[in-house]
Amino acid sequence: MPRFTTRLRWATIVAALAIAVAGCSEAGAPAGGSAGASTGAGQAGTITYQLYLQASAFSPFTALTGGDGQVSLLQFQPLLSVTGDKYVPRVAEKWDVNADATQYTIHLRKATWSDGKPITSKDVKYSLEATADPKTAAVWAGAMTPIKGTKEFQTGKATTISGIATPDDRTVVITLTAPHAGFLANLVQVGIVPEHVYGAIGHDQFKGNEAFHTPKVGSGPYVFSRWINDDTIEFTANPHFWAPVPAAKLVTKYLTGDAALAQLQTGEVDIAQLPAAEVEPQKTDGKITVAQGPGSGEMTLHTALKNGKLADKRVRQAILYAIDRDSIVKKVLSGQAKVADTALFAPDWAQPSDLVHYGYDPAKAKQLLAAAGWKADTVVRLDINPGQADRDAVMQIVQGQLQAVGIKAQITPLQPAQVTEVVKNNDFDLMITMLNQVPLIEPAAINVRLRCDQVAPAGINITGYCNKQLDDLLDRGMASTDQTKRAQAYQQANKIINDDVPILPLYVPTANYGLNKRITGFDPTVSPALMLTSAEQWKIQG
């Protein structure tokens, strides 16, 4: 066993034993992963990138998991992306917003699809309408809700969305039903697809369609070439991309934590997420470059409120009090994270000073469970897509600490396809997942996760949470362009989120990546969900 893998596993085991309670059972499948076929990583002209979740298709409409989302937005670029605390152009070159934030004018860059045909405003209108269409069952359908005429379009009263105008080939004018100061956030994960390729396919035929499994046309710096195997995808440089592309090929490989670290050390992988316990050892070792940025996502536990097990907020609060999150951050994550007490963890100006801190308090957890009439024989599933060392270790600890307060927690490993199914069927008790708040600068990004009108399948509010008082405050936060008024609204909203805990926050991990020393231009401040969109910035030395 390689030295670094031994060290990672030993550190994880020691940390788990230090803070987990007795009786914690074995959980999940052991870390591992397919190394895939030889892809030429380490050779001139090829960059190899680790996917932390397996990809299965390139549809930006139905991409629910992180693997599908990343490759979809590489193939089909969004209008804009996010780096750190600012929006950055992608298919759009620039944008204008009117005084009351009811109209957004998008100016497209002079760009072409990989087949040489121009990317036009009609492609944008087609993509936004396909996203909104209930027949598509798109993940980001809810992001289209603020656009004027969307409701009429979705209910069949109109054949097009009246609020999306295309005055010329490079201009899109989006008119909203009400002021929405944060609407740009709704566009950053909506991929734009070529109408001349997909326009003939019914929206109800998108999911599972071969045209999204082996796409022929794209807009990214690298476009799909072939599936090497189920875990490995090869992309080639797009000759029509709007900027220079530094490598001839990009290869994505689904690898679990240990396998990715091993292949970083051997040069088989150029870019991979780095387990927290390996950050300082790898800096000392010096064989790879360690790149770090502020976390743009929050590790959370999601629950399907409709199944009733955790419908009482006192039970959800008890779960947070039962988990020693501070020790998890310190001992398992080596300090490479910060504890959060609300799903709306950013930006800073949306945080009130009096949020309840759910510190480690097993006695209080037991009191809350008793008050809620919790039955000790109720089984609570802890669903996880195993293979990432940090998450695996955390879930083992969560299991033990929940059992210690009287919750019969059982870890259930799920593959990506199973995750999609349990979410669709509201069949999950507590699922560990990264909540990517993209962008961090805009609190309205939380709308699609918590609003009543975004409850799945209408949107990606997969918990089924609905609170009209919260909706009203979120509306106020959107409706004003006055920063002081926005802050007041979102801070009040955050108090409700903090008290109701519809999504159970664990911690915000630092973005940690390991890079082959030949790679430059990698920006760790880009959200993992959007990391591949700007892959043209990565360069190979020598």
mmCIF file of C-alpha atoms in Angstrom, residues 9-22 24 324 326-333 360 393 396-398 400-401:
data_model
loop_
_atom_site.group_PDB
_atom_site.id
_atom_site.type_symbol
_atom_site.label_atom_id
_atom_site.label_comp_id
_atom_site.label_asym_id
_atom_site.label_seq_id
_atom_site.Cartn_x
_atom_site.Cartn_y
_atom_site.Cartn_z
ATOM 1 C CA ARG A 9 -6.547 6.044 6.089
ATOM 2 C CA TRP A 10 -4.727 5.958 9.421
ATOM 3 C CA ALA A 11 -5.464 9.644 10.035
ATOM 4 C CA THR A 12 -9.116 9.077 9.254
ATOM 5 C CA ILE A 13 -9.345 6.043 11.529
ATOM 6 C CA VAL A 14 -7.630 7.808 14.430
ATOM 7 C CA ALA A 15 -9.879 10.848 14.086
ATOM 8 C CA ALA A 16 -13.002 8.733 13.904
ATOM 9 C CA LEU A 17 -12.044 6.747 16.982
ATOM 10 C CA ALA A 18 -11.274 9.921 18.876
ATOM 11 C CA ILE A 19 -14.731 11.441 18.525
ATOM 12 C CA ALA A 20 -17.128 8.661 17.548
ATOM 13 C CA VAL A 21 -19.032 6.947 20.294
ATOM 14 C CA ALA A 22 -18.891 3.265 21.097
ATOM 15 C CA CYS A 24 -20.565 2.787 15.743
ATOM 16 C CA ASP A 324 -19.852 17.163 17.324
ATOM 17 C CA ASP A 326 -16.424 21.274 15.791
ATOM 18 C CA SER A 327 -14.431 18.115 16.480
ATOM 19 C CA ILE A 328 -15.176 16.784 12.999
ATOM 20 C CA VAL A 329 -13.695 19.935 11.501
ATOM 21 C CA LYS A 330 -10.685 19.861 13.801
ATOM 22 C CA LYS A 331 -9.845 16.152 13.825
ATOM 23 C CA VAL A 332 -11.218 14.628 10.626
ATOM 24 C CA LEU A 333 -10.875 17.650 8.357
ATOM 25 C CA TYR A 360 -22.312 19.633 20.622
ATOM 26 C CA ALA A 393 -15.338 9.283 7.813
ATOM 27 C CA GLN A 396 -19.391 7.011 10.329
ATOM 28 C CA ILE A 397 -19.098 9.572 13.117
ATOM 29 C CA VAL A 398 -22.576 10.952 12.473
ATOM 30 C CA GLY A 400 -22.327 6.725 16.023
ATOM 31 C CA GLN A 401 -23.296 10.028 17.588
#
